[in-house]
């Protein structure tokens, strides 16, 4: 209970609608009881507590393993405010459609009320939300992913504009699955899914979709970005943000261990956040970033001692694993890409017996995830809880492209950088339901997460640049995923990505030249530090080529894409597009 009448009234209203057996408020304490209840029902499996203290496994329903973009709606009074790239219905229509689905949906269950804070609680940028849910899995995840404490409940006493999230797993019926956002009412309704981005309402629903809507009105940015600090041997730290689409490398870059040549020289990389950044212009006129989250909901497959040792360390304690392999012999977990020693006596993500030595089927779901506390990453930044955030030197956009996009290039200026962000295209991944490996446009990696008209969103970015003027961060584009004729990755990736970040920092410091190409500034192969790097000169050259024909066909696609937003596409972007076309023609 709280002194906040608006909150109490809303909880009473939700209880009357969903009709649970009881209502329980969550303040982050007494979670042991909840875990016991979930163990008893089979919702959680306790893992080997000596090897993995505080760790549990959850298997989701098989029809509920990724975000459901087709079932995700932005419900604004006017369709144009949601724009052509969001599913839209009138608020009234969706409230009416979902009310009968919530009606009695929690009968025989407990309704949990989870007040939470996005951002360090004493930060002027922190925002409060309350999620009502009937899933213990969701409660336990929210207690890792967001800040949940008695202090949040006290803060809510005098806080009117909290985001109201109503969630029920109901019957997990896919045909009646809906994730609806009502940004004009600061409300989210989600039903018939228990999966991460569909159900942990603080994350994509609030911190990106609702927050981006608020950010435009209030003059800041809510972005799908990691935040890292790169400390040089002299102790100076540059912070950068990077936006890559889902399952395209944010968590891995956020937790990067520098290659040995850099570690030996005294470089360190600090993790501030791995998925979401809230960005504001500070009193000094620079751009500052806060990570609104408190944990990681990261992709598990591909995580190994070689690719992401810090990630592995973070998931050794107090972690919830979702949809990985259970090792029946020792109560630990396994997934594709961990090592070459899968359990022979295992249980796969669907709960079936699984022998990793003989089975041709994958044991872990490609979108299996771990939920771990931010503070458990060995390289968590000392600034993680800083209420003011960290100042940003560079913004990086990227995607998964077999061809077209080179390893790295730099925008000519901020406006050109907004253009580069707006033309990201990437192959789809298992993070959302639907086909995998299809190239689609994903501007700023925000296509599934922008809570308003993306044409207006582009304009908002341009306006931010005008306010930042000379203090704007430099903008870059990267592609770790370019392939050769046989479809093999040309770039080793993972920790070696720091070599590219290093080039960007040198650009920020003005200590290295670049080649002026039609698409932007690029390094020569020699500009990339190749000490101890296993990369042929031919591969390096290939990674840095710009193919005129591919780019010309890209122009056609961008033109069609921009046209979708009608007069909402900023003039500045149209003119950037024609300038690019002219430069390519002169190539
Ligand atoms: P979301 O949590 O969905 O937003 O994903 P993310 O952007 O944080 O992606 P993540 O770092 O979890 O990486 C997704 C997949 O890409 C994993 O299987 C990684 O092993 C793989 N990956 C990450 N970085 C690289 C890289 O530099 N090169 C290659 N080839 N694969 C990478
Ligand atoms: C993503 O899909 O970008 C994720 C996972 O980070 S989810 O929380 O499900 O959105
Ligand atoms: Mn993400």
Short mmCIF file of C-alpha atoms in Angstrom, two decimals, residues 14-269:
data_model
loop_
_atom_site.label_atom_id
_atom_site.label_comp_id
_atom_site.label_asym_id
_atom_site.label_seq_id
_atom_site.Cartn_x
_atom_site.Cartn_y
_atom_site.Cartn_z
CA UNK A 14 -7.08 -3.84 -11.58
CA UNK A 15 -7.88 -6.32 -8.78
CA UNK A 16 -11.61 -5.89 -9.40
CA UNK A 17 -11.05 -6.58 -13.09
CA UNK A 18 -8.55 -9.48 -12.91
CA UNK A 19 -10.02 -11.01 -9.71
CA UNK A 20 -6.89 -12.57 -8.14
CA UNK A 21 -7.08 -14.51 -4.87
CA UNK A 22 -4.79 -11.99 -3.23
CA UNK A 23 -2.79 -8.86 -3.91
CA UNK A 24 0.85 -8.71 -2.82
CA UNK A 25 3.08 -5.61 -2.94
CA UNK A 26 6.75 -6.18 -3.81
CA UNK A 27 9.50 -4.08 -2.23
CA UNK A 28 12.45 -6.30 -3.19
CA UNK A 29 12.55 -8.15 0.14
CA UNK A 30 11.24 -11.66 0.95
CA UNK A 31 11.87 -12.92 -2.56
CA UNK A 32 12.84 -16.32 -1.12
CA UNK A 33 9.16 -17.09 -0.51
CA UNK A 34 8.34 -16.30 -4.12
CA UNK A 35 11.16 -18.50 -5.35
CA UNK A 36 9.93 -21.40 -3.23
CA UNK A 37 6.48 -20.99 -4.71
CA UNK A 38 7.90 -20.95 -8.25
CA UNK A 39 10.05 -24.02 -7.55
CA UNK A 40 7.00 -25.88 -6.25
CA UNK A 41 4.99 -25.07 -9.37
CA UNK A 42 7.87 -25.88 -11.74
CA UNK A 43 8.09 -22.30 -13.01
CA UNK A 44 11.71 -22.30 -11.80
CA UNK A 45 14.32 -25.04 -11.49
CA UNK A 46 17.00 -24.55 -8.84
CA UNK A 47 20.51 -24.89 -10.29
CA UNK A 48 23.62 -26.25 -8.54
CA UNK A 49 23.97 -23.72 -5.70
CA UNK A 50 27.66 -24.42 -5.15
CA UNK A 51 28.63 -23.77 -8.74
CA UNK A 52 25.90 -21.25 -9.51
CA UNK A 53 24.81 -19.61 -6.25
CA UNK A 54 21.43 -17.90 -6.42
CA UNK A 55 20.85 -19.16 -10.00
CA UNK A 56 17.66 -20.62 -11.43
CA UNK A 57 16.36 -21.92 -14.75
CA UNK A 58 13.03 -21.08 -16.33
CA UNK A 59 11.50 -22.72 -19.39
CA UNK A 60 8.97 -20.57 -21.17
CA UNK A 61 5.99 -21.81 -23.13
CA UNK A 62 7.14 -22.93 -26.56
CA UNK A 63 4.98 -20.37 -28.31
CA UNK A 64 6.44 -17.58 -26.18
CA UNK A 65 10.19 -17.24 -26.73
CA UNK A 66 10.75 -13.81 -28.30
CA UNK A 67 9.21 -10.35 -28.70
CA UNK A 68 5.96 -10.39 -30.68
CA UNK A 69 6.31 -7.36 -32.93
CA UNK A 70 3.12 -8.13 -34.85
CA UNK A 71 1.19 -8.00 -31.57
CA UNK A 72 2.78 -4.79 -30.31
CA UNK A 73 0.71 -1.61 -30.68
CA UNK A 74 1.13 2.11 -30.16
CA UNK A 75 -2.32 3.41 -29.27
CA UNK A 76 -2.56 7.16 -29.78
CA UNK A 77 -5.73 9.12 -30.47
CA UNK A 78 -4.48 9.96 -33.92
CA UNK A 79 -2.91 7.36 -36.27
CA UNK A 80 -0.35 9.77 -37.64
CA UNK A 81 1.19 10.08 -34.16
CA UNK A 82 2.10 6.38 -34.19
CA UNK A 83 3.41 6.66 -37.76
CA UNK A 84 3.56 4.14 -40.59
CA UNK A 85 6.03 1.73 -38.93
CA UNK A 86 4.04 0.99 -35.77
CA UNK A 87 0.90 -1.12 -35.43
CA UNK A 88 -1.80 1.31 -34.39
CA UNK A 89 -5.29 1.22 -32.94
CA UNK A 90 -7.29 3.89 -31.12
CA UNK A 91 -6.82 3.70 -27.33
CA UNK A 92 -10.53 3.11 -26.86
CA UNK A 93 -10.49 0.17 -29.29
CA UNK A 94 -7.64 -1.58 -27.51
CA UNK A 95 -8.92 -0.85 -23.99
CA UNK A 96 -12.20 -2.39 -25.11
CA UNK A 97 -10.59 -5.37 -26.78
CA UNK A 98 -8.29 -6.19 -23.86
CA UNK A 99 -10.65 -5.56 -20.95
CA UNK A 100 -12.55 -8.84 -21.46
CA UNK A 101 -9.22 -10.67 -21.76
CA UNK A 102 -8.07 -9.30 -18.39
CA UNK A 103 -11.51 -9.96 -16.88
CA UNK A 104 -10.98 -12.76 -14.34
CA UNK A 105 -7.55 -13.57 -15.83
CA UNK A 106 -5.94 -13.84 -12.37
CA UNK A 107 -8.57 -16.08 -10.75
CA UNK A 108 -6.80 -18.60 -8.51
CA UNK A 109 -3.59 -16.59 -8.79
CA UNK A 110 -1.80 -13.84 -6.90
CA UNK A 111 -1.62 -10.32 -8.24
CA UNK A 112 1.81 -8.81 -7.61
CA UNK A 113 2.23 -5.04 -7.53
CA UNK A 114 5.82 -4.10 -8.41
CA UNK A 115 6.79 -0.44 -7.99
CA UNK A 116 10.11 0.20 -9.73
CA UNK A 117 12.48 2.96 -10.66
CA UNK A 118 14.23 3.41 -14.01
CA UNK A 119 17.58 5.14 -13.48
CA UNK A 120 19.50 5.81 -10.26
CA UNK A 121 16.76 6.71 -7.79
CA UNK A 122 18.36 10.02 -6.74
CA UNK A 123 18.86 11.05 -10.38
CA UNK A 124 16.81 14.00 -11.65
CA UNK A 125 16.23 11.85 -14.77
CA UNK A 126 14.89 8.79 -12.93
CA UNK A 127 11.30 7.78 -13.69
CA UNK A 128 8.94 5.59 -11.71
CA UNK A 129 6.67 2.84 -12.90
CA UNK A 130 4.43 0.22 -11.36
CA UNK A 131 3.89 -3.17 -12.95
CA UNK A 132 0.97 -5.32 -11.95
CA UNK A 133 1.57 -8.95 -12.93
CA UNK A 134 0.47 -12.50 -12.15
CA UNK A 135 3.87 -14.02 -13.02
CA UNK A 136 6.50 -14.74 -10.37
CA UNK A 137 9.06 -15.06 -13.16
CA UNK A 138 8.25 -11.49 -14.17
CA UNK A 139 8.48 -10.25 -10.57
CA UNK A 140 11.88 -11.88 -10.04
CA UNK A 141 13.17 -10.54 -13.36
CA UNK A 142 11.90 -7.02 -12.60
CA UNK A 143 13.74 -7.16 -9.26
CA UNK A 144 16.98 -7.62 -11.22
CA UNK A 145 16.30 -5.48 -14.30
CA UNK A 146 14.96 -2.42 -12.46
CA UNK A 147 15.46 -0.84 -9.06
CA UNK A 148 12.83 -2.28 -6.70
CA UNK A 149 12.99 -1.22 -3.04
CA UNK A 150 11.11 0.35 -0.15
CA UNK A 151 12.59 3.70 -1.21
CA UNK A 152 10.72 3.44 -4.51
CA UNK A 153 7.44 2.88 -2.64
CA UNK A 154 8.14 5.96 -0.47
CA UNK A 155 9.06 8.01 -3.54
CA UNK A 156 5.75 7.03 -5.14
CA UNK A 157 3.79 8.64 -2.28
CA UNK A 158 4.21 12.02 -3.92
CA UNK A 159 4.72 11.04 -7.56
CA UNK A 160 1.82 11.52 -9.93
CA UNK A 161 3.19 10.55 -13.32
CA UNK A 162 4.22 6.96 -12.75
CA UNK A 163 3.82 4.61 -15.72
CA UNK A 164 1.02 2.11 -15.14
CA UNK A 165 1.79 -1.36 -16.50
CA UNK A 166 -0.84 -4.07 -16.37
CA UNK A 167 0.39 -7.55 -17.26
CA UNK A 168 -1.19 -10.99 -17.15
CA UNK A 169 0.06 -14.22 -18.66
CA UNK A 170 -3.64 -15.14 -18.81
CA UNK A 171 -3.73 -18.31 -20.99
CA UNK A 172 -0.63 -17.55 -23.13
CA UNK A 173 -2.96 -17.71 -26.12
CA UNK A 174 -0.95 -16.44 -29.07
CA UNK A 175 -4.05 -15.34 -30.94
CA UNK A 176 -4.99 -13.05 -28.09
CA UNK A 177 -1.49 -11.85 -27.28
CA UNK A 178 -1.21 -8.06 -27.13
CA UNK A 179 1.43 -5.60 -25.99
CA UNK A 180 -0.31 -2.23 -26.09
CA UNK A 181 1.17 1.16 -25.28
CA UNK A 182 -0.95 4.19 -24.51
CA UNK A 183 1.73 6.89 -24.33
CA UNK A 184 -0.84 9.66 -23.90
CA UNK A 185 -2.04 7.92 -20.69
CA UNK A 186 1.40 6.67 -19.53
CA UNK A 187 -0.12 3.19 -19.64
CA UNK A 188 0.97 -0.24 -20.89
CA UNK A 189 -1.28 -3.31 -21.14
CA UNK A 190 0.33 -6.66 -21.95
CA UNK A 191 -1.51 -9.96 -22.03
CA UNK A 192 -0.88 -13.62 -22.96
CA UNK A 193 2.92 -13.51 -22.99
CA UNK A 194 5.48 -14.05 -20.24
CA UNK A 195 8.53 -13.38 -22.42
CA UNK A 196 11.12 -10.66 -21.63
CA UNK A 197 10.46 -7.70 -23.87
CA UNK A 198 6.74 -8.47 -23.96
CA UNK A 199 6.34 -8.82 -20.19
CA UNK A 200 9.12 -7.00 -18.31
CA UNK A 201 7.34 -3.72 -18.82
CA UNK A 202 10.14 -1.49 -17.50
CA UNK A 203 12.39 -2.43 -20.39
CA UNK A 204 11.33 -1.94 -24.02
CA UNK A 205 7.74 -0.90 -23.24
CA UNK A 206 8.56 1.89 -20.76
CA UNK A 207 12.27 2.74 -21.11
CA UNK A 208 12.03 2.90 -24.92
CA UNK A 209 8.47 3.18 -26.27
CA UNK A 210 6.84 5.34 -23.59
CA UNK A 211 10.10 7.12 -22.74
CA UNK A 212 10.85 8.00 -26.38
CA UNK A 213 7.41 9.62 -26.57
CA UNK A 214 8.13 11.59 -23.38
CA UNK A 215 11.66 12.38 -24.55
CA UNK A 216 10.43 14.12 -27.68
CA UNK A 217 8.10 16.33 -25.68
CA UNK A 218 10.73 17.06 -23.05
CA UNK A 219 13.77 17.48 -25.34
CA UNK A 220 15.89 14.40 -24.68
CA UNK A 221 16.45 10.94 -26.23
CA UNK A 222 15.53 7.40 -25.14
CA UNK A 223 17.66 5.01 -27.21
CA UNK A 224 18.40 1.31 -27.78
CA UNK A 225 22.08 1.81 -26.92
CA UNK A 226 24.86 0.36 -24.83
CA UNK A 227 27.14 2.75 -22.93
CA UNK A 228 30.85 2.08 -22.30
CA UNK A 229 33.81 4.03 -20.98
CA UNK A 230 37.23 3.47 -22.56
CA UNK A 231 40.01 4.46 -20.16
CA UNK A 232 43.42 5.11 -21.70
CA UNK A 233 46.74 4.41 -19.92
CA UNK A 234 46.83 8.07 -18.76
CA UNK A 235 43.51 7.58 -16.94
CA UNK A 236 41.34 9.63 -19.32
CA UNK A 237 37.99 7.99 -20.08
CA UNK A 238 35.94 8.50 -23.24
CA UNK A 239 32.33 7.34 -23.08
CA UNK A 240 30.56 6.09 -26.17
CA UNK A 241 27.02 4.91 -26.89
CA UNK A 242 26.22 2.32 -29.54
CA UNK A 243 22.90 1.35 -31.11
CA UNK A 244 22.77 -2.07 -32.79
CA UNK A 245 19.53 -3.96 -33.50
CA UNK A 246 18.48 -6.80 -31.21
CA UNK A 247 21.01 -9.65 -31.04
CA UNK A 248 23.63 -7.67 -32.99
CA UNK A 249 26.31 -7.29 -30.33
CA UNK A 250 25.45 -4.62 -27.72
CA UNK A 251 25.91 -6.81 -24.63
CA UNK A 252 29.13 -8.20 -26.05
CA UNK A 253 30.61 -4.77 -26.76
CA UNK A 254 29.36 -3.43 -23.42
CA UNK A 255 31.33 -6.13 -21.55
CA UNK A 256 34.36 -6.21 -23.85
CA UNK A 257 37.76 -7.33 -22.59
CA UNK A 258 40.39 -5.44 -24.60
CA UNK A 259 42.82 -7.45 -26.76
CA UNK A 260 46.07 -8.24 -24.97
CA UNK A 261 48.05 -5.48 -26.69
CA UNK A 262 45.63 -2.96 -25.20
CA UNK A 263 45.41 -4.56 -21.74
CA UNK A 264 49.21 -4.66 -21.51
CA UNK A 265 49.41 -1.01 -22.50
CA UNK A 266 47.01 -0.16 -19.66
CA UNK A 267 43.65 0.30 -21.41
CA UNK A 268 40.45 -0.54 -19.53
CA UNK A 269 36.84 -0.65 -20.69
#
